Coordinates of C-alpha atoms in Angstrom, one line a residue:
M30 CA -7.8 4.0 -20.2
V31 CA -10.8 2.3 -21.8
T32 CA -10.7 -1.5 -22.5
C33 CA -13.3 -3.2 -24.7
H34 CA -14.1 -6.8 -25.6
G35 CA -16.8 -8.1 -27.9
G36 CA -18.1 -4.6 -28.6
H37 CA -18.6 -3.8 -24.8
V38 CA -16.7 -1.6 -22.4
Q39 CA -15.1 -3.8 -19.7
E40 CA -12.7 -1.4 -18.0
L41 CA -12.8 2.4 -17.5
S42 CA -9.8 3.9 -15.7
M43 CA -9.5 7.7 -15.4
V44 CA -7.1 7.9 -12.4
Q45 CA -5.7 11.3 -11.4
Q46 CA -7.0 13.1 -14.5
N47 CA -8.1 16.3 -12.7
L48 CA -11.8 15.5 -13.3
S49 CA -14.4 17.6 -11.5
G50 CA -18.2 18.0 -11.5
T51 CA -20.5 15.2 -10.6
L52 CA -20.8 11.6 -11.7
S53 CA -23.8 11.2 -13.9
P54 CA -26.3 8.3 -13.3
A55 CA -25.8 7.5 -17.0
I56 CA -22.7 5.6 -15.9
G57 CA -25.0 2.8 -15.0
R58 CA -25.7 2.1 -18.6
L59 CA -22.3 0.4 -18.9
R60 CA -23.7 -2.9 -17.9
S61 CA -20.7 -5.0 -19.1
L62 CA -18.2 -2.9 -17.1
R63 CA -16.0 -5.1 -14.8
S64 CA -13.6 -2.4 -13.5
L65 CA -14.3 1.3 -12.8
S66 CA -11.5 3.4 -11.3
L67 CA -11.9 7.2 -10.9
R68 CA -9.6 7.7 -7.8
Q69 CA -7.6 10.8 -7.1
N70 CA -9.8 13.3 -8.9
A71 CA -12.1 16.1 -7.6
I72 CA -15.5 14.6 -8.5
S73 CA -18.2 15.8 -6.1
G74 CA -21.9 15.2 -5.5
P75 CA -23.6 11.8 -4.6
I76 CA -22.5 8.4 -5.8
P77 CA -25.1 7.4 -8.4
K78 CA -27.4 4.6 -7.3
T79 CA -27.3 3.3 -10.9
I80 CA -23.9 1.9 -10.3
G81 CA -25.7 -1.0 -8.6
R82 CA -27.1 -2.0 -12.0
M83 CA -23.6 -3.0 -13.2
K84 CA -23.9 -6.5 -12.0
L85 CA -20.6 -7.7 -13.6
L86 CA -18.5 -5.1 -11.8
H87 CA -15.6 -6.6 -9.9
V88 CA -13.6 -3.5 -9.0
L89 CA -15.0 -0.1 -8.0
D90 CA -12.5 2.6 -6.9
L91 CA -13.8 6.1 -6.2
S92 CA -11.3 6.9 -3.5
N93 CA -9.7 10.3 -2.9
N94 CA -12.5 12.4 -4.4
Q95 CA -15.2 14.7 -3.0
F96 CA -18.2 12.5 -3.2
S97 CA -20.9 13.5 -0.6
G98 CA -24.2 12.2 0.7
S99 CA -25.0 8.7 1.7
I100 CA -23.7 5.4 0.3
P101 CA -26.2 3.9 -2.1
S102 CA -27.7 0.7 -0.7
T103 CA -27.5 -0.7 -4.2
L104 CA -23.8 -1.2 -3.8
G105 CA -24.5 -3.8 -1.1
S106 CA -26.4 -6.0 -3.6
M107 CA -23.6 -6.3 -6.2
V108 CA -22.8 -10.0 -6.0
N109 CA -19.7 -9.9 -8.2
L110 CA -18.0 -6.9 -6.5
R111 CA -14.7 -8.1 -5.1
Y112 CA -12.9 -4.7 -4.3
L113 CA -14.6 -1.5 -3.2
D114 CA -12.7 1.6 -2.2
I115 CA -14.7 4.8 -1.5
S116 CA -12.3 6.1 1.2
F117 CA -11.3 9.7 1.7
N118 CA -14.5 11.4 0.5
N119 CA -17.2 13.4 2.2
L120 CA -19.7 10.6 2.6
S121 CA -22.2 10.5 5.5
G122 CA -25.1 8.5 6.8
P123 CA -25.3 4.8 7.5
R124 CA -22.9 2.2 6.3
P125 CA -24.6 -0.6 4.3
T126 CA -23.4 -4.2 4.3
F127 CA -21.1 -5.0 1.4
R128 CA -20.5 -8.3 -0.4
A129 CA -17.1 -7.1 -1.6
W130 CA -14.1 -9.1 -0.3
N131 CA -12.3 -5.9 0.4
A132 CA -14.2 -2.7 1.3
F133 CA -12.4 0.5 2.3
L134 CA -14.4 3.4 3.7
D135 CA -11.9 5.2 6.0
G136 CA -11.5 9.0 5.6
N137 CA -15.2 9.6 5.8
P138 CA -15.7 11.0 9.3
L139 CA -19.4 11.5 8.9
L140 CA -20.2 7.9 8.3
S141 CA -22.1 6.2 11.1
D142 CA -22.3 2.5 12.2
I143 CA -18.8 1.8 11.0
N144 CA -17.2 -1.4 12.2
C145 CA -13.8 -2.9 11.7
E146 CA -14.9 -6.5 11.5
G147 CA -14.2 -6.8 7.7
S148 CA -16.3 -8.4 5.0
E149 CA -18.1 -11.6 4.5
S150 CA -15.0 -13.4 3.4
G151 CA -14.4 -14.7 6.8
V152 CA -11.0 -13.0 7.0
G153 CA -10.8 -9.6 8.6
T154 CA -10.5 -6.7 6.2
P155 CA -9.9 -3.8 8.5
L156 CA -10.6 -0.3 7.4
Y157 CA -7.4 0.9 5.8
G158 CA -4.9 3.2 7.3
R159 CA -6.8 4.6 10.4
S160 CA -8.9 3.3 13.2
C161 CA -12.6 3.8 13.3
S162 CA -12.4 6.6 15.8
E163 CA -10.1 8.8 13.7
S164 CA -11.4 11.5 11.4
L165 CA -10.2 13.8 8.7
A166 CA -11.3 17.2 7.6
F167 CA -12.3 17.8 4.0
P168 CA -13.3 20.9 2.1
A169 CA -16.9 21.8 2.0
V170 CA -19.0 20.8 -1.1
G171 CA -20.0 23.6 -3.5
P172 CA -23.4 25.3 -3.6
E173 CA -26.4 23.3 -4.7
D174 CA -27.0 25.3 -7.9
T175 CA -23.4 24.8 -8.9
R176 CA -23.8 21.0 -8.4
K177 CA -26.8 20.9 -10.7
D178 CA -25.0 22.8 -13.4
D179 CA -22.0 20.4 -13.0
S180 CA -24.4 17.5 -13.1
R181 CA -26.0 18.5 -16.4
V182 CA -22.5 19.1 -17.9
M183 CA -21.3 15.7 -16.6
D184 CA -24.5 14.0 -18.0
K185 CA -23.7 15.3 -21.4
K186 CA -20.1 14.2 -21.1
I187 CA -21.0 10.7 -20.0
M188 CA -23.6 10.3 -22.7
I189 CA -21.1 11.4 -25.4
L190 CA -18.4 9.2 -23.9
T191 CA -20.7 6.2 -23.8
V192 CA -21.7 6.6 -27.4
C193 CA -18.1 7.2 -28.5
I194 CA -16.9 4.2 -26.6
A195 CA -19.6 1.9 -28.0
L196 CA -18.9 3.0 -31.5
G197 CA -15.2 2.6 -31.0
C198 CA -15.6 -0.9 -29.5
S199 CA -17.8 -1.9 -32.4
M200 CA -15.1 -0.8 -34.8
V201 CA -12.4 -2.6 -32.8
A202 CA -14.5 -5.8 -32.9
M203 CA -14.9 -5.5 -36.7
V204 CA -11.2 -4.8 -37.3
A205 CA -10.3 -7.7 -34.9
G206 CA -12.5 -10.0 -36.8
A207 CA -11.0 -9.0 -40.1
V208 CA -7.5 -9.4 -38.6
I209 CA -8.3 -12.9 -37.4
L210 CA -9.7 -14.0 -40.7
F211 CA -6.7 -12.6 -42.5
R212 CA -4.3 -14.4 -40.2
H213 CA -6.2 -17.7 -40.6
W214 CA -5.8 -17.2 -44.4
R215 CA -2.1 -16.6 -44.0
Q216 CA -1.7 -19.7 -41.9
R217 CA -3.3 -21.8 -44.5
Q218 CA -1.0 -20.3 -47.1
R219 CA 1.9 -21.0 -44.7
V220 CA 3.3 -17.6 -45.2
F221 CA 5.1 -16.1 -42.2
S222 CA 7.0 -12.9 -41.8
V223 CA 9.4 -11.7 -39.2
A224 CA 7.5 -8.5 -38.6
E225 CA 4.4 -10.5 -37.5
V226 CA 6.4 -12.6 -35.0
Q227 CA 7.8 -9.5 -33.4
H228 CA 4.4 -8.1 -32.5
C229 CA 2.2 -9.3 -29.7
R230 CA -1.0 -11.2 -30.6
E231 CA -4.2 -9.4 -29.9
V232 CA -5.8 -11.5 -27.2
S233 CA -8.1 -10.6 -24.3
L234 CA -7.4 -11.5 -20.7
G235 CA -10.3 -9.7 -19.0
H236 CA -9.3 -6.1 -18.4
L237 CA -5.6 -6.6 -19.2
K238 CA -4.1 -5.0 -22.3
H239 CA -1.9 -7.1 -24.5
Y240 CA 0.6 -4.6 -25.9
K241 CA 2.5 -4.9 -29.1
F242 CA 6.2 -5.2 -28.8
K243 CA 6.7 -2.1 -30.9
E244 CA 4.5 -0.1 -28.4
I245 CA 6.7 -1.2 -25.5
R246 CA 9.9 -0.5 -27.4
K247 CA 8.7 3.0 -28.3
A248 CA 7.5 3.7 -24.7
T249 CA 10.9 2.8 -23.2
D250 CA 12.9 4.5 -26.0
N251 CA 14.1 1.1 -27.2
F252 CA 14.8 -0.1 -23.7
N253 CA 17.3 2.8 -23.2
I254 CA 19.6 2.2 -20.2
R255 CA 18.8 5.7 -19.1
N256 CA 15.3 4.5 -18.4
I257 CA 16.3 1.6 -16.1
L258 CA 14.6 1.9 -12.7
G259 CA 16.2 -1.2 -11.2
E260 CA 17.2 -4.8 -11.8
G261 CA 16.4 -7.9 -9.7
G262 CA 16.3 -11.7 -9.9
Y263 CA 13.2 -11.6 -12.2
G264 CA 14.3 -9.0 -14.7
I265 CA 15.0 -5.3 -15.5
V266 CA 12.5 -2.6 -14.9
Y267 CA 12.3 0.4 -17.2
K268 CA 10.4 3.6 -16.9
G269 CA 8.3 4.4 -20.0
H270 CA 5.7 6.7 -21.3
F271 CA 2.7 5.9 -23.4
P272 CA 1.3 8.5 -25.9
G273 CA -0.3 11.2 -23.9
G274 CA 2.5 11.1 -21.3
T275 CA 1.1 8.4 -19.0
P276 CA 4.1 7.0 -17.1
I277 CA 4.5 3.2 -16.8
A278 CA 7.0 0.7 -15.3
V279 CA 8.0 -2.1 -17.8
K280 CA 9.4 -5.3 -16.4
R281 CA 11.4 -7.3 -19.0
L282 CA 11.6 -10.8 -17.5
K283 CA 14.9 -12.7 -17.5
D284 CA 15.6 -16.4 -18.2
H285 CA 14.8 -16.2 -21.9
D286 CA 16.0 -19.7 -22.4
S287 CA 13.5 -21.2 -20.0
V288 CA 10.5 -19.1 -20.6
I289 CA 7.1 -20.8 -20.6
G290 CA 4.8 -21.1 -23.6
D291 CA 2.3 -18.4 -24.5
D292 CA -0.7 -20.3 -23.1
Q293 CA 0.9 -21.0 -19.8
F294 CA 2.2 -17.4 -19.6
H295 CA -1.3 -16.0 -20.2
T296 CA -2.7 -18.3 -17.5
E297 CA -0.1 -17.1 -14.9
V298 CA -0.5 -13.5 -16.0
E299 CA -4.3 -13.8 -15.5
V300 CA -3.8 -15.2 -12.0
I301 CA -1.6 -12.2 -11.1
S302 CA -4.1 -9.7 -12.6
L303 CA -6.9 -11.1 -10.3
A304 CA -4.9 -10.0 -7.2
V305 CA -6.5 -6.6 -6.7
H306 CA -5.8 -4.9 -3.4
R307 CA -4.9 -1.4 -2.2
N308 CA -1.5 -2.6 -1.1
L309 CA -0.6 -4.6 -4.2
L310 CA 0.9 -3.4 -7.5
H311 CA -1.8 -3.8 -10.1
L312 CA -0.8 -5.3 -13.4
I313 CA -2.3 -3.3 -16.3
G314 CA -0.9 -5.2 -19.3
F315 CA 1.7 -7.6 -20.8
C316 CA 3.5 -8.5 -24.0
T317 CA 4.8 -11.7 -25.6
A318 CA 7.0 -11.7 -28.6
N319 CA 9.4 -14.5 -29.5
N320 CA 11.1 -15.2 -26.2
E321 CA 10.2 -11.8 -24.7
R322 CA 8.0 -11.8 -21.7
I323 CA 7.1 -8.3 -20.6
L324 CA 4.8 -7.0 -17.8
V325 CA 3.4 -3.5 -17.6
Y326 CA 2.6 -1.8 -14.3
P327 CA 1.7 1.8 -13.2
Y328 CA 4.7 3.9 -12.3
M329 CA 5.2 4.6 -8.6
P330 CA 6.7 8.0 -8.3
N331 CA 8.2 7.6 -4.8
G332 CA 10.3 4.6 -5.7
T333 CA 11.0 1.8 -3.2
V334 CA 11.1 1.7 0.6
A335 CA 14.8 0.7 0.4
S336 CA 15.7 3.9 -1.4
K337 CA 13.4 6.1 0.6
L338 CA 14.9 4.9 3.9
K339 CA 18.2 6.6 2.8
E340 CA 16.6 9.9 1.8
Y341 CA 16.2 13.2 3.7
V342 CA 13.6 15.9 3.2
N343 CA 14.5 19.3 4.7
G344 CA 17.1 17.8 6.9
E345 CA 14.6 15.1 8.3
P346 CA 14.4 11.5 7.2
A347 CA 11.9 11.0 4.3
L348 CA 10.3 8.1 6.3
D349 CA 9.7 9.1 9.9
W350 CA 8.6 6.5 12.5
P351 CA 4.8 6.9 11.9
R352 CA 5.3 6.4 8.2
R353 CA 7.4 3.3 8.8
K354 CA 4.7 1.8 10.9
R355 CA 2.1 2.5 8.2
I356 CA 4.4 0.9 5.6
A357 CA 4.7 -2.2 7.8
L358 CA 1.0 -2.4 8.2
G359 CA 0.2 -1.8 4.5
A360 CA 2.8 -4.4 3.4
S361 CA 1.4 -7.0 5.8
R362 CA -2.2 -6.4 4.5
G363 CA -1.0 -6.9 0.9
L364 CA 0.6 -10.1 2.0
L365 CA -2.5 -11.2 3.9
Y366 CA -4.5 -10.8 0.7
L367 CA -2.0 -13.0 -1.3
H368 CA -2.0 -15.7 1.3
E369 CA -5.6 -15.9 2.6
Q370 CA -7.9 -14.0 0.3
C371 CA -6.6 -14.5 -3.2
D372 CA -7.8 -17.6 -5.1
P373 CA -5.4 -19.2 -5.9
K374 CA -3.1 -18.1 -3.1
I375 CA 0.2 -16.6 -4.1
I376 CA 3.5 -17.1 -2.3
H377 CA 5.7 -14.0 -2.9
R378 CA 9.1 -15.6 -2.0
D379 CA 11.1 -12.4 -1.9
I380 CA 9.5 -9.8 0.4
K381 CA 12.1 -7.0 1.1
A382 CA 12.3 -3.2 1.2
S383 CA 13.3 -2.9 -2.5
N384 CA 10.2 -4.9 -3.5
I385 CA 7.9 -2.5 -1.6
L386 CA 7.0 0.5 -3.6
L387 CA 5.5 3.8 -2.4
D388 CA 2.6 5.6 -4.1
D389 CA 1.8 9.3 -4.1
Y390 CA 0.7 9.1 -0.5
L391 CA 3.7 7.0 0.7
E392 CA 1.5 4.0 1.1
A393 CA 3.1 0.6 0.8
I394 CA 2.5 -1.2 -2.5
V395 CA 3.8 -4.8 -2.7
A396 CA 5.4 -5.6 -6.0
D397 CA 6.9 -8.6 -7.8
F398 CA 4.4 -11.1 -6.5
G399 CA 3.5 -14.1 -8.7
L400 CA 6.5 -13.8 -10.9
A401 CA 8.4 -16.9 -9.8
K402 CA 6.1 -19.2 -11.8
L403 CA 6.6 -17.0 -14.9
V404 CA 10.3 -17.8 -15.1
D405 CA 10.4 -21.2 -13.4
H406 CA 7.8 -23.2 -15.4
G407 CA 10.2 -23.7 -18.3
M408 CA 12.8 -25.5 -16.1
S409 CA 12.9 -29.3 -15.6
H410 CA 10.5 -30.5 -12.9
V411 CA 13.4 -32.2 -11.1
V412 CA 15.3 -28.9 -10.7
T413 CA 14.9 -27.1 -7.4
T414 CA 14.8 -23.3 -7.9
V415 CA 15.4 -20.8 -5.1
R416 CA 14.1 -17.3 -5.7
G417 CA 15.2 -14.8 -3.2
T418 CA 17.9 -12.5 -1.9
V419 CA 21.0 -13.6 -0.1
G420 CA 21.0 -12.8 3.6
R421 CA 17.2 -13.1 3.8
I422 CA 16.3 -16.6 2.8
P423 CA 14.5 -18.8 5.3
P424 CA 16.4 -21.9 6.3
E425 CA 13.8 -24.4 5.1
Y426 CA 13.6 -22.7 1.7
F427 CA 17.4 -22.4 1.3
L428 CA 17.9 -26.1 2.2
S429 CA 15.0 -27.7 0.4
G430 CA 13.8 -25.2 -2.2
H431 CA 10.2 -25.5 -0.7
A432 CA 8.4 -22.2 -0.2
S433 CA 5.3 -21.7 1.8
E434 CA 3.3 -18.8 3.4
K435 CA 5.8 -19.0 6.4
T436 CA 8.6 -18.3 3.9
D437 CA 7.0 -15.0 3.3
V438 CA 6.5 -14.4 7.0
F439 CA 10.2 -14.9 7.6
C440 CA 11.1 -12.4 4.9
F441 CA 8.5 -10.0 6.3
G442 CA 10.2 -10.2 9.7
L443 CA 13.4 -9.1 8.0
L444 CA 11.5 -6.3 6.3
L445 CA 10.6 -5.0 9.8
I446 CA 14.2 -5.2 10.8
E447 CA 15.0 -3.0 7.8
L448 CA 12.3 -0.5 8.8
V449 CA 13.7 -0.3 12.3
T450 CA 17.4 0.0 11.4
G451 CA 17.0 1.9 8.1
R452 CA 19.5 -0.5 6.4
E453 CA 19.1 -3.5 4.2
T454 CA 19.7 -6.9 5.6
L455 CA 22.8 -7.7 3.6
E456 CA 24.3 -4.3 4.6
L457 CA 23.8 -5.3 8.3
H458 CA 25.5 -8.7 7.6
Q459 CA 28.7 -6.9 6.5
N460 CA 29.5 -5.7 10.0
E461 CA 31.9 -8.2 11.4
Y462 CA 30.3 -8.3 14.9
Q463 CA 26.9 -8.9 13.3
K464 CA 27.8 -11.3 10.5
G465 CA 25.4 -14.2 10.3
G466 CA 23.8 -13.0 13.5
I467 CA 21.5 -10.0 13.0
L468 CA 18.6 -11.7 14.7
E469 CA 20.8 -12.8 17.7
W470 CA 22.1 -9.3 17.9
A471 CA 18.6 -7.9 18.0
K472 CA 17.6 -10.4 20.8
E473 CA 20.6 -9.4 22.9
L474 CA 19.9 -5.7 22.6
L475 CA 16.2 -6.4 23.4
A476 CA 17.1 -8.4 26.5
Q477 CA 19.5 -5.6 27.6
N478 CA 16.9 -2.9 26.9
Q479 CA 19.3 -1.2 24.5
L480 CA 17.2 -1.1 21.3
S481 CA 18.2 2.5 20.8
S482 CA 21.5 1.1 19.4
F483 CA 19.5 -0.9 16.9
A484 CA 17.2 1.9 15.8
D485 CA 18.0 4.0 12.7
K486 CA 20.2 6.9 13.7
K487 CA 18.4 9.1 11.2
L488 CA 15.4 9.0 13.4
R489 CA 17.3 10.8 16.2
N490 CA 15.3 9.0 18.9
N491 CA 12.0 10.4 17.4
Y492 CA 10.0 7.2 17.9
D493 CA 7.8 5.6 20.5
S494 CA 10.1 3.2 22.4
V495 CA 7.2 0.8 23.2
E496 CA 6.2 0.6 19.5
L497 CA 9.8 0.1 18.5
E498 CA 10.2 -2.8 21.0
E499 CA 6.9 -4.4 19.8
M500 CA 8.0 -4.2 16.1
V501 CA 11.4 -5.9 16.9
Q502 CA 9.5 -8.6 18.9
I503 CA 7.2 -9.2 15.9
A504 CA 10.2 -9.3 13.6
L505 CA 11.8 -12.0 15.8
L506 CA 8.6 -14.0 16.0
C507 CA 8.4 -14.0 12.2
T508 CA 12.0 -15.1 11.8
M509 CA 12.0 -18.1 14.1
Y510 CA 13.9 -21.0 12.7
S511 CA 11.0 -23.5 12.5
P512 CA 8.1 -22.4 10.2
K513 CA 5.6 -24.0 12.6
H514 CA 6.6 -21.5 15.3
R515 CA 6.2 -18.5 13.1
P516 CA 2.8 -16.6 13.2
R517 CA 0.5 -16.5 10.3
I518 CA 0.4 -13.3 8.4
S519 CA -3.1 -12.6 9.6
E520 CA -1.8 -12.7 13.2
V521 CA 1.0 -10.4 12.2
V522 CA -1.6 -7.9 10.8
T523 CA -3.5 -8.0 14.1
M524 CA -0.4 -7.5 16.1
L525 CA 0.7 -4.5 14.0
E526 CA -2.8 -3.0 14.0
E527 CA -3.6 -3.2 17.7
G528 CA -0.5 -4.6 19.5
D529 CA -2.7 -7.5 20.7
G530 CA -1.0 -10.7 21.4
V531 CA 2.6 -9.5 21.0
A532 CA 3.5 -9.8 24.7
E533 CA 1.9 -13.2 25.0
K534 CA 3.5 -14.6 21.9
W535 CA 6.9 -13.2 22.9
E536 CA 6.7 -14.9 26.4
A537 CA 5.7 -18.2 24.7
M538 CA 8.6 -17.9 22.3
K539 CA 11.1 -18.0 25.2
N540 CA 10.0 -21.6 26.0
V541 CA 10.6 -22.8 22.4
E542 CA 13.8 -24.6 21.7
E543 CA 15.5 -23.2 18.7
P544 CA 18.8 -24.4 17.1
N545 CA 22.0 -22.9 18.3
P546 CA 23.1 -19.9 16.3
E547 CA 26.4 -21.6 15.5
D548 CA 24.4 -24.2 13.6
L549 CA 22.7 -21.7 11.4
K550 CA 25.4 -21.6 8.7
Y551 CA 23.2 -21.6 5.6
Q552 CA 23.1 -17.8 5.4
A553 CA 26.7 -17.3 6.2
I554 CA 27.8 -19.7 3.5
A555 CA 25.8 -17.8 0.9
I556 CA 26.9 -14.4 2.1
N557 CA 30.6 -15.3 2.2
Y558 CA 30.4 -16.8 -1.3
Y559 CA 28.8 -13.7 -2.8
E560 CA 31.1 -11.3 -0.9
D561 CA 34.0 -13.1 -2.7
Q562 CA 32.3 -12.4 -6.0
C563 CA 31.4 -8.8 -5.5
S564 CA 33.3 -5.6 -4.8
S565 CA 33.6 -5.0 -1.1
T566 CA 32.9 -1.3 -1.6
E567 CA 29.9 -1.8 -3.9
L568 CA 28.2 -4.9 -2.5
Q569 CA 24.6 -5.0 -3.3
A570 CA 21.8 -7.4 -2.4
V571 CA 22.4 -10.4 -4.7
E572 CA 19.5 -12.4 -6.1
L573 CA 19.6 -16.2 -5.7
S574 CA 17.5 -17.1 -8.7
G575 CA 19.1 -20.0 -10.5
P576 CA 18.7 -23.8 -10.2
R577 CA 20.4 -25.6 -7.4

């Protein structure tokens, strides 16, 4: 995908396109580029030093390729670089200092002087997925003469691509100018047509694509029900395909009667698009037409954690214990970025297994963040709106409608419970002896050293009992009644990464006075109400998403 603005290339994304050969130094000529993503290909050879000339670059993702040689020192001088991912390559030599807020270098076993202290942001950004001491084996790089031939071929391709893109962008700019002049003339003549209203306006929000409504309708086969991937409190998600076969996920937002205006919608969409992290679902485009508000995301082939927890592969659970731990860590890192590294910070308000997607490598991808404002802005300022799922709403949020970072921490604790038990929270609530008391049940089993009764039976005891106990303890710390007693998500990340502080915090929690479980009726009231409204045999997680 190539995105242009003002006759200049601003985004170049060629993810998983089976590209091979070497990356030409000519790439450095794209001086206006803001985002370059070439991940999941087979590109080899060195990373060109000329990339350092692209001073406007915000995002650089060269992960999961076969790049070799040392990391160019020029990458360390890129002042606007906010996200750098060169993990899982064959890089070697010293590790330069990066200005990027998030820098991922893991999966390069030959790199020296690697530390896990994070970036200059002041908040730790640990190397993703593995500790510094771990290593991976990669196939050897091809012979030198083959690389030179590949380099010459790639040079020609890059030069041709650059010229074509420049010419194409110039044509787009000219056409856009003509369209703008034509629309101004039509406005002055006060001539309007239904066809024009039903198409999205061509606007630019950085690297985001503003799709026409007819493009979205065609991609989803006119929003065919066969293409529905899921439905939640914010809208319906459809699978679609753009010309060329690129799969996408299209979220058609609900609450058409209270949608915000175009300008406010564009502002909120731009905020969402600035949240770029390995563990966050990246927004690639949007559409506005009449009361339609549509968001376009990349399609995640492995679905949600909630669905994957119920699957088997060759008689074994699709998510074994190590994968569940990695999902917990990945989701916590995505949440850490939203809370402490994203400006402005974003409160998710509905962290749960069905809102955590899985990419090709079964890595956790947090979805549905930043959506609350898109559907709540149109409501009266005196209306309190609760966005979340029954059975997993923190007490202070349910009672007051006020959400904070600790609201997300509470929901994350329940996500850990889901990963341990293999069942969704509302499903656990349906058992009579657990109703309204899942957390108390977990505490009792923990105190009695009987957590094997709490663990997912599909795991067949194939887990580390110490790790299981620590995860349950972290979950209970996150779900304490008072927000002030819950840890920050940065503390949760540290506990999941290293296990540090779990025992100390757990001992300290025993001295904290919490309300009697009998007083915690806010969840039970909501659950009982919705159980009355739903079929007892087909009860699903119900979204609380209307005004109170």
